[in-house]
Tab-separated table of C-alpha atoms in Angstrom:
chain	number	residue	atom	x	y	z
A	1	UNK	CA	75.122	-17.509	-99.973
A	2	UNK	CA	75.449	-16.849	-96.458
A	3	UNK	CA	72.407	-16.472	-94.088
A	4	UNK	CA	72.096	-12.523	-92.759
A	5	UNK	CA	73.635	-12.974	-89.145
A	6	UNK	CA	70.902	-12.430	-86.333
A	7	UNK	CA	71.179	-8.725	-84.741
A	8	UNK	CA	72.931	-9.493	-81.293
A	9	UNK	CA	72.534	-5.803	-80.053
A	10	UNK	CA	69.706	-3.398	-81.034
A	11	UNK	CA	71.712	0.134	-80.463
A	12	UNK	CA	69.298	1.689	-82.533
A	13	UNK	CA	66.470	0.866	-79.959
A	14	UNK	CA	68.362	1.623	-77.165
A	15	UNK	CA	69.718	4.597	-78.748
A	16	UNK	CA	66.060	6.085	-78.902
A	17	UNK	CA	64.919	4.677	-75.530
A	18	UNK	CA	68.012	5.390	-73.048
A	19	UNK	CA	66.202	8.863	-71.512
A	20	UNK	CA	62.890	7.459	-71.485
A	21	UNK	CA	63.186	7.114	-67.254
A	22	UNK	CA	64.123	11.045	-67.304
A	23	UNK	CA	61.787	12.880	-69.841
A	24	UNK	CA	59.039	13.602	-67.598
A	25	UNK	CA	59.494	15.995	-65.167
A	26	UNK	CA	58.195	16.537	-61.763
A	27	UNK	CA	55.516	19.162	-61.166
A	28	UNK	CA	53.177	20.259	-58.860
A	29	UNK	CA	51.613	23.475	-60.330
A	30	UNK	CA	51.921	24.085	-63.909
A	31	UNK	CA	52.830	27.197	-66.007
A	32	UNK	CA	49.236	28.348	-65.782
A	33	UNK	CA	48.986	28.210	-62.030
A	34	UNK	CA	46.847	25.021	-62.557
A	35	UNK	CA	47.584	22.290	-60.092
A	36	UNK	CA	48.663	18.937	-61.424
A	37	UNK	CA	49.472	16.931	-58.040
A	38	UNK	CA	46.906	17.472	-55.909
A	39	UNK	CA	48.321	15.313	-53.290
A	40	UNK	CA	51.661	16.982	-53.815
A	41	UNK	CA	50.075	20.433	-53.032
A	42	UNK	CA	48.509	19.095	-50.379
A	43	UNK	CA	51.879	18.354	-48.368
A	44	UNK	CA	52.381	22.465	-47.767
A	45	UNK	CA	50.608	24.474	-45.078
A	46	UNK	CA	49.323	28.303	-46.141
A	47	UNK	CA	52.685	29.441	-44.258
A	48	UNK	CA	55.028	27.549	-46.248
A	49	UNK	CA	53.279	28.473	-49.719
A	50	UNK	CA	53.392	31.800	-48.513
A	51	UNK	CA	57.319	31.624	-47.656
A	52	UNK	CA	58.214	30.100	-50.643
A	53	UNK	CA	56.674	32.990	-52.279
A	54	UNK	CA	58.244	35.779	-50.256
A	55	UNK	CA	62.117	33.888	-51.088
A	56	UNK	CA	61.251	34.493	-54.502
A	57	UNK	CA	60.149	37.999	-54.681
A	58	UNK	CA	63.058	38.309	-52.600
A	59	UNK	CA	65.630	36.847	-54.756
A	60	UNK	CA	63.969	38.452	-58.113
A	61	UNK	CA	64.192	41.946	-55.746
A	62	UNK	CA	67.708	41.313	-54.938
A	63	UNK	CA	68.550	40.275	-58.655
A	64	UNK	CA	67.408	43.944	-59.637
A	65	UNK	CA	68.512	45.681	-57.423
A	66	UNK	CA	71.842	44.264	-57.859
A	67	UNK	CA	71.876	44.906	-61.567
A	68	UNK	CA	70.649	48.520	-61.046
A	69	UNK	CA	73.934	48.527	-58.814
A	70	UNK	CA	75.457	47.143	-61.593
A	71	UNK	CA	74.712	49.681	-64.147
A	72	UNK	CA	76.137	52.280	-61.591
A	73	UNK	CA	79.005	50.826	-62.073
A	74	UNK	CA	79.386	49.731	-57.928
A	75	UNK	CA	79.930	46.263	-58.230
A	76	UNK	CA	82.027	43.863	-60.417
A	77	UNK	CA	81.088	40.458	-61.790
A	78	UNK	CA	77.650	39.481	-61.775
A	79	UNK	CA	75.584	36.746	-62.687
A	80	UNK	CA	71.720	37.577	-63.290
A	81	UNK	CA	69.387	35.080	-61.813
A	82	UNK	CA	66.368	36.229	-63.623
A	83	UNK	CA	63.862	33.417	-63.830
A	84	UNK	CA	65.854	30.734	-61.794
A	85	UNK	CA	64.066	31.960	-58.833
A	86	UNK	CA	61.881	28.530	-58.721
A	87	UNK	CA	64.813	26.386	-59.025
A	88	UNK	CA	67.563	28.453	-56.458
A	89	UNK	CA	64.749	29.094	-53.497
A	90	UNK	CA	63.135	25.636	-53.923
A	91	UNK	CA	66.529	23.698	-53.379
A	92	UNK	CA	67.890	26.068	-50.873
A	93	UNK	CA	64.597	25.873	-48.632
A	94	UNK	CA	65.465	22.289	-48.413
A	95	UNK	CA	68.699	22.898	-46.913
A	96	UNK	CA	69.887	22.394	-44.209
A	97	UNK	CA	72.277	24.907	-41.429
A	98	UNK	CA	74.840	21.565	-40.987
A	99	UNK	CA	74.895	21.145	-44.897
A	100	UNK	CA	77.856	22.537	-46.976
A	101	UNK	CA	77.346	24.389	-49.932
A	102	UNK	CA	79.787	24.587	-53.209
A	103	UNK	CA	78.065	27.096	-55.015
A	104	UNK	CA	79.022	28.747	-59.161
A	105	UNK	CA	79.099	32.110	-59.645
A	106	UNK	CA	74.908	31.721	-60.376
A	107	UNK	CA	74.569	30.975	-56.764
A	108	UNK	CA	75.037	34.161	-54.361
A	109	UNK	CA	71.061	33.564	-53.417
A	110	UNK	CA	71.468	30.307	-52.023
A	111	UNK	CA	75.047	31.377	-50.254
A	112	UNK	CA	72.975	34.274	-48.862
A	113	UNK	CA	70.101	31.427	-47.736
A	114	UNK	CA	72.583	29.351	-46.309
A	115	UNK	CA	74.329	32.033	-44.228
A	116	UNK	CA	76.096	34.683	-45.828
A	117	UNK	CA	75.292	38.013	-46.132
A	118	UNK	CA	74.561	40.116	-48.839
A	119	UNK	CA	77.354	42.675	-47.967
A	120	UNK	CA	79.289	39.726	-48.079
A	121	UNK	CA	77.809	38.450	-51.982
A	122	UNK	CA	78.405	42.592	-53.076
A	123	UNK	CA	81.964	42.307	-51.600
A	124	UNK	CA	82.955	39.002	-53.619
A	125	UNK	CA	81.556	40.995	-56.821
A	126	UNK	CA	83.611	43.701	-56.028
A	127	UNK	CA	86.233	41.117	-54.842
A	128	UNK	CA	86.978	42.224	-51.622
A	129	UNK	CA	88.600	39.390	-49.528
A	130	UNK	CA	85.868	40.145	-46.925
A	131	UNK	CA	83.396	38.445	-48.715
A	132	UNK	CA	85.151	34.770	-48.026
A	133	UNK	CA	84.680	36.010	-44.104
A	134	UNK	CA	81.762	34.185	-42.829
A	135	UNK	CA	80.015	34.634	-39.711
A	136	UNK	CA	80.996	33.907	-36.127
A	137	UNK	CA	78.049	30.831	-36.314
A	138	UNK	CA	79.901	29.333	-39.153
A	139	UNK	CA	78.458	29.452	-42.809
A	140	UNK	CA	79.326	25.839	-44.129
A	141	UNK	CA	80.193	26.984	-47.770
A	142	UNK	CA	83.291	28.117	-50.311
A	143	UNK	CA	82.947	31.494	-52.352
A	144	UNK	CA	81.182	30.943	-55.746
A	145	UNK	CA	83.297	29.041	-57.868
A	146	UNK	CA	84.254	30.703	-61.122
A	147	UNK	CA	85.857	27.368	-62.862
A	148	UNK	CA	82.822	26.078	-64.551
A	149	UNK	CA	82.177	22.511	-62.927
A	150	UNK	CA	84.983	22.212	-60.528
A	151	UNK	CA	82.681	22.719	-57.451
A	152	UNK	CA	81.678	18.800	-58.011
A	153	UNK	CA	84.935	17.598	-57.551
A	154	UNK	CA	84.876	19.780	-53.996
A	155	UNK	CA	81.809	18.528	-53.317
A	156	UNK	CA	82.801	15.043	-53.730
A	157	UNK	CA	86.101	15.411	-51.578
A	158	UNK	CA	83.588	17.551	-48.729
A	159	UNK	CA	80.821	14.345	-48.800
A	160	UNK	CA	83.464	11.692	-48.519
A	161	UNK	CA	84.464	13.854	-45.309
A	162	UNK	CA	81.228	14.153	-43.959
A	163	UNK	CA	81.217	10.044	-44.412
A	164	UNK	CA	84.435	9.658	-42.676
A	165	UNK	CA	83.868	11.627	-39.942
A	166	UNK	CA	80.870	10.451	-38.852
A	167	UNK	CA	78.344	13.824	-39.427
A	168	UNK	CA	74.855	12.170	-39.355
A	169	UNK	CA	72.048	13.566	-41.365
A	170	UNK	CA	74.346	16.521	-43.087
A	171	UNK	CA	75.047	16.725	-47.068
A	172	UNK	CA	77.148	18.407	-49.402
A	173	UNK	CA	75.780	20.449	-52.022
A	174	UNK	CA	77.068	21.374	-55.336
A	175	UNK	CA	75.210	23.449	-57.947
A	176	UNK	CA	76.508	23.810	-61.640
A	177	UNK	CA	74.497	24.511	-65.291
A	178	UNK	CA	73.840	22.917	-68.278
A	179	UNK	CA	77.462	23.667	-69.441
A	180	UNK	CA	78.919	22.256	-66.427
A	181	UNK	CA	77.802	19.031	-66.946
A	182	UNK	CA	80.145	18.944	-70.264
A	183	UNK	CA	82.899	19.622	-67.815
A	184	UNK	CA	85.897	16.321	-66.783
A	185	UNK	CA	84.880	17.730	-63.514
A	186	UNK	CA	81.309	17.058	-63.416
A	187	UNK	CA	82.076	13.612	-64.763
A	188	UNK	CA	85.000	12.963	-61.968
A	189	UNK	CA	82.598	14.436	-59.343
A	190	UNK	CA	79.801	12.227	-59.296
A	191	UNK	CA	81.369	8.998	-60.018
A	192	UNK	CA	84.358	9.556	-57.109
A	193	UNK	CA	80.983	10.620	-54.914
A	194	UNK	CA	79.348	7.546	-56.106
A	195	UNK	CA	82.547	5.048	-55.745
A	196	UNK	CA	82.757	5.982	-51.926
A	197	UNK	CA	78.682	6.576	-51.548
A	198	UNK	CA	79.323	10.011	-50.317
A	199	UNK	CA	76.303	12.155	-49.358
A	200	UNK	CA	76.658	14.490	-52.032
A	201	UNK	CA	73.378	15.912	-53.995
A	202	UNK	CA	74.233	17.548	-57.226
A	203	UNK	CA	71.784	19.643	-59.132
A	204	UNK	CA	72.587	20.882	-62.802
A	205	UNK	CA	70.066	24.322	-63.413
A	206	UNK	CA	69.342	23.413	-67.044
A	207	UNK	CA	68.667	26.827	-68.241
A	208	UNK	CA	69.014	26.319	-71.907
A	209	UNK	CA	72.480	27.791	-72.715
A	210	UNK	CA	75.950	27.698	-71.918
A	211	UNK	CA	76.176	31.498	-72.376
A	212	UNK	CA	75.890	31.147	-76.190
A	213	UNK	CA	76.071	27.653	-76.967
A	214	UNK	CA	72.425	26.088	-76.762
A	215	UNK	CA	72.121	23.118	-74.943
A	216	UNK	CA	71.401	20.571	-77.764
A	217	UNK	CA	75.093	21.659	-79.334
A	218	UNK	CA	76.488	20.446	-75.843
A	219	UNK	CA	75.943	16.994	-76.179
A	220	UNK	CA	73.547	14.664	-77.674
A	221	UNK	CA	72.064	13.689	-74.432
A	222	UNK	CA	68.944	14.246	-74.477
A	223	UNK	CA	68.328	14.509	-70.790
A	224	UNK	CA	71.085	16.224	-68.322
A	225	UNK	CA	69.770	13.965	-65.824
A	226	UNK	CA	70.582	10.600	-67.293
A	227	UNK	CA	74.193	11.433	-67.400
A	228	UNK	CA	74.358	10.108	-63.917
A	229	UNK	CA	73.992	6.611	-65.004
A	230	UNK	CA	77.175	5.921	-66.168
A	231	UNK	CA	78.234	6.732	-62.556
A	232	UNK	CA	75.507	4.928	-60.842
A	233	UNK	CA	73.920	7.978	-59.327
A	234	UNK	CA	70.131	8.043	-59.378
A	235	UNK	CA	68.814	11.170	-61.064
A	236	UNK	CA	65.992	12.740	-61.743
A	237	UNK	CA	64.517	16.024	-63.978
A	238	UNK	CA	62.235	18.822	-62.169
A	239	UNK	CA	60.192	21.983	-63.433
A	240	UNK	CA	62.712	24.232	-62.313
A	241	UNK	CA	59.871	26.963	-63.270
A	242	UNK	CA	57.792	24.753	-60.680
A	243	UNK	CA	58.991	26.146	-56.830
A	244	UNK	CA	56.689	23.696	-54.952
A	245	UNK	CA	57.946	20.372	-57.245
A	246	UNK	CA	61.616	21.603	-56.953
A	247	UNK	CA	61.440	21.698	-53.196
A	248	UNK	CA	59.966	18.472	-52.734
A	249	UNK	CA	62.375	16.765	-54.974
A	250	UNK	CA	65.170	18.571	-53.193
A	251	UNK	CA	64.425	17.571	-50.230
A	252	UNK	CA	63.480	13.754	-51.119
A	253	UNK	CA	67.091	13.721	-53.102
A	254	UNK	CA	68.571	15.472	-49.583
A	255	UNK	CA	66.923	12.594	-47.372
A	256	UNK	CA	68.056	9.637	-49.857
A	257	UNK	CA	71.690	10.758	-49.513
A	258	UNK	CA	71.812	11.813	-45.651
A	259	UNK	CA	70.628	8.044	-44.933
A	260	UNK	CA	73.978	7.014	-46.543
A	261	UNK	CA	72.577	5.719	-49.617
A	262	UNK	CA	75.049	7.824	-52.057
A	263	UNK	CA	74.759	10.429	-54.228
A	264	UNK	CA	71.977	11.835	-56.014
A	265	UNK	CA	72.127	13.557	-59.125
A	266	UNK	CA	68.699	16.557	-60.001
A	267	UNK	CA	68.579	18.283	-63.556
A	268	UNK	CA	66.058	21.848	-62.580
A	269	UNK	CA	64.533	22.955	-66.217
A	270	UNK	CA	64.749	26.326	-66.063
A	271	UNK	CA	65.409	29.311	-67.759
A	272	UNK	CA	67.921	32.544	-67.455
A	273	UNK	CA	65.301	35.461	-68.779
A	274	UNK	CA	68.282	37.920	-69.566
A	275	UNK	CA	72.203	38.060	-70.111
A	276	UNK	CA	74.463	35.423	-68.969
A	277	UNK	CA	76.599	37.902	-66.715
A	278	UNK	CA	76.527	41.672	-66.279
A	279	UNK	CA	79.939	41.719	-68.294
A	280	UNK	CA	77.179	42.931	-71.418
A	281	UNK	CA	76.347	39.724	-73.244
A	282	UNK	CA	73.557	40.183	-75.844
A	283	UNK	CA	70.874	37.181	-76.073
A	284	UNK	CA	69.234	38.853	-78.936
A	285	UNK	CA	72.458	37.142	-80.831
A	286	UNK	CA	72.077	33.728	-79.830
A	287	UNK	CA	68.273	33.448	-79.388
A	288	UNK	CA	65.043	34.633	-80.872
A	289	UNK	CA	62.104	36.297	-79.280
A	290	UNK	CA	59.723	33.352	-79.729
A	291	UNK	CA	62.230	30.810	-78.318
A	292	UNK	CA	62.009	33.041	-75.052
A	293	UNK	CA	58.017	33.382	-75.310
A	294	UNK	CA	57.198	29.908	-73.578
A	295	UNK	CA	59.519	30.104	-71.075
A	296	UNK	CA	58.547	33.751	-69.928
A	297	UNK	CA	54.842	32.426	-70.305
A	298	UNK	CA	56.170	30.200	-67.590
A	299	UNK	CA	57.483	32.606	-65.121
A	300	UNK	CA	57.508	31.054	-61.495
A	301	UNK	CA	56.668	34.381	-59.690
A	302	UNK	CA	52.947	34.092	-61.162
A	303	UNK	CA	52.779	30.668	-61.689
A	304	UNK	CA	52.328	30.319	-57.610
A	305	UNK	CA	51.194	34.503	-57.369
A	306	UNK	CA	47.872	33.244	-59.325
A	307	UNK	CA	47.395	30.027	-56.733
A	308	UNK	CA	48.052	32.275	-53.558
A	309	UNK	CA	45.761	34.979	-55.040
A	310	UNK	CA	42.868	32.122	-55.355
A	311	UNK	CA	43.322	30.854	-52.379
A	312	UNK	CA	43.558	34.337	-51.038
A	313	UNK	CA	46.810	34.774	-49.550
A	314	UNK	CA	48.102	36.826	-51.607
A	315	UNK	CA	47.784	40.284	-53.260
A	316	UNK	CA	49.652	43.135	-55.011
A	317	UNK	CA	50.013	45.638	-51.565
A	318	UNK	CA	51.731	42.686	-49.723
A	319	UNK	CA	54.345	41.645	-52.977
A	320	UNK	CA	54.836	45.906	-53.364
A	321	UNK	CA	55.789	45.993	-49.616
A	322	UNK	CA	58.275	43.199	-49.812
A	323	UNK	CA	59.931	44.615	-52.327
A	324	UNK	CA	60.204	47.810	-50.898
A	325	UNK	CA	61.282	46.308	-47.468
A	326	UNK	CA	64.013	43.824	-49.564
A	327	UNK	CA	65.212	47.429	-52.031
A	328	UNK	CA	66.137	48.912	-48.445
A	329	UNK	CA	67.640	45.986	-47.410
A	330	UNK	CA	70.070	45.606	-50.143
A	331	UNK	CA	70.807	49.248	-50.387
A	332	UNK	CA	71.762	49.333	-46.920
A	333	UNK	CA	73.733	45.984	-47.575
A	334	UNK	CA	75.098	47.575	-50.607
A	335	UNK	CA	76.708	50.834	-48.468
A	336	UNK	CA	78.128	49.172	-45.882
A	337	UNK	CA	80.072	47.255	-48.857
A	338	UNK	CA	81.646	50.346	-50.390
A	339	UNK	CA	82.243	51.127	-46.365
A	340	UNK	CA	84.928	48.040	-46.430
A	341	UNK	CA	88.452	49.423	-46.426
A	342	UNK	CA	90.511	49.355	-49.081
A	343	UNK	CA	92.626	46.666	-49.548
A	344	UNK	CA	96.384	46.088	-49.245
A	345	UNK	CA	98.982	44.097	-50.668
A	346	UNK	CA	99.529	42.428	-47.138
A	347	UNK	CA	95.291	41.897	-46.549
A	348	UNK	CA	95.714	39.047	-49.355
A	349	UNK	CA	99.583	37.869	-48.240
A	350	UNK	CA	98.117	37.514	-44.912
A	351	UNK	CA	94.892	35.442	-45.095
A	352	UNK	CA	96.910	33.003	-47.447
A	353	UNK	CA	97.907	30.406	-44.869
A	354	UNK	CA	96.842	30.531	-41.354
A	355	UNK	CA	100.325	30.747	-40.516
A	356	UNK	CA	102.813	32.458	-43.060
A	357	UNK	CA	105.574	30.349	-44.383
A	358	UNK	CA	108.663	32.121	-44.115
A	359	UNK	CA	108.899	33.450	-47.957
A	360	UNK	CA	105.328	34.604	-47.282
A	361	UNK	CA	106.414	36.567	-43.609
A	362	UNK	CA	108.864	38.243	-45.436
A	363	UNK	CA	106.558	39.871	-47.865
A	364	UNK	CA	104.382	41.149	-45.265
A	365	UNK	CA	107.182	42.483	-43.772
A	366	UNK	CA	108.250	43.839	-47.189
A	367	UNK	CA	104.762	45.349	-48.093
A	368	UNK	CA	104.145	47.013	-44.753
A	369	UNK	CA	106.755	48.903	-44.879
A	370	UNK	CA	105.883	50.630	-48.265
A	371	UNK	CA	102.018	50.766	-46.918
A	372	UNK	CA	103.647	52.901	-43.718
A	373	UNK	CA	104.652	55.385	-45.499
């Protein structure tokens, strides 16, 4: 009888051990406003705890105000970004004005961050072609992208230019979800950003579910952020929940790339607290009360409201007159976006190319003379 052959490859082990690097996650302050990284915490003045928490009241302000706008029926598609405050104000406070920005439809608080306005965000939900017309200054960013995951490949193509042309200490940014990263695009993305060790930082907002479809029935991964191996892409995961660790690790993973060392891949753990879009989805069908429990226990407004508050820089009349201030804000943003005039036939024909080809010209021509009548 033949000897049992010696195992040459333990895939079992490896298997079991391949996310070890990624499982634990930065974090500076936990989900009981405890600090954890004392040194960490020490790296922020009072000013820019303070600021951090005035972005998120903001964007939790404009996230229901917009939905209230929503339910008037006044706007069109819109993504809720309830309880990704944490994640979407601690990346986009790392930013950069020279960066560029490829945001998802998730995203219209770090296009407003980076630039835009948010007339400009209720025009694109009401898709008016206004919205894509940034300011004079120059907003480096495309519209939200509605295919899911093909921002990465534009990010890739926009960090290989950035290499090419010389732009020193500027990055291109793309944000996607958990069901992005199931995308061909998300795969083609990082590893044609990685090939030509383009300055690209890509950050995946793990927030549980790709509208229905739980994470863990996406892929057997067991981390998000050790799909970036395969690529060679360095990656980390973050309390997305955790503003103060998600800034940091933003802005180490924006430094690593502008010094020409390639791409970086960041997974946020977070969590979307309502629907996936304002289209009427029902969470109640896909998830249970006390699945949401932990991660509403972890809520990143008073995760750093209860450290401000001890250390006395914070209390409830400054947070009610923010959000006042912000609700006028968006409602006067939200007016002069139903102000917009309507749009024509020969709006979209001509904003197509910067110069009409001649099939093009003639439809203007065509079109104008029905709108002159």
């Amino acid at each position: 009888m033949a000897a049992k052959s010696k195992q040459v490859v333990d895939f079992a082990k490896i298997k079991s051990t391949m996310s070890d690097p990624y499982k634990k996650p930065v974090q500076v302050i936990d989900e009981n406003g405890k600090i954890v990284d004392q040194e960490l915490f020490d790296t922020f003045s009072d000013d820019e705890l303070v600021t951090l928490m005035e972005k998120m009241v903001w964007e939790r302000t404009l996230h229901e105000q917009t939905m209230n706008f929503s339910r008037q029926g006044r706007l069109g598609f819109y993504a809720p970004t309830y309880g990704e405050e944490a994640s979407e104000m601690g990346i986009a406070h790392a930013m950069q004005k020279q960066d560029y920005l490829f945001p998802a439809y998730r995203d219209l608080p770090q296009l407003i961050q980076h630039g835009a306005t948010v007339e400009q965000g209720y025009l694109w939900s009401k898709g008016h072609y206004l919205a894509n017309q940034y300011n004079p200054e120059g907003t480096r960013s495309l519209f939200p992208q509605i295919i899911i995951g093909a921002q990465y490949v534009q990010t890739a193509g926009a960090a290989l230019g950035i290499k090419k042309n010389g732009e020193e200490n500027t990055v291109a940014y793309a944000f996607t979800g958990d069901g992005g990263t199931s995308q061909g695009d998300f795969y083609e993305g990082i590893n044609f950003a990685s090939a030509f060790q383009a300055p690209a930082v890509f950050f995946v907002q793990n927030n549980g579910f790709a509208i229905s479809v739980p994470r863990h029935k996406q892929t057997a991964a067991e981390t998000l952020a050790q799909k970036g191996v395969a690529s060679g892409v360095p990656a980390t995961q973050v309390d997305g929940m955790d503003i103060l660790a998600t800034y940091l690790v933003a802005k180490e993973a924006r430094e690593f790339a502008a010094a020409g060392n390639g791409p970086v891949l960041v997974e946020t753990l977070t969590y979307r607290f309502g629907a996936h879009s304002s289209a009427g989805d029902d969470p109640s069908r896909y998830r249970t009360k006390d699945e949401e429990k932990p991660w509403f226990d972890r809520d990143p407004l008073i995760r750093l409201r209860k450290v401000l508050t001890d250390k006395k820089l914070w209390d409830q009349a400054k947070e009610d007159g923010l959000v006042e201030q912000y609700k006028g804000e968006f409602k006067e943003a939200m007016k002069n976006a139903e102000a917009a005039p309507e749009q024509k036939v020969t709006d979209f024909l001509k904003t197509t190319f910067e110069t009409p080809t001649p099939n093009v010209q003639r439809d203007i021509e065509k079109y104008e003379a029905k709108e002159s009548k």
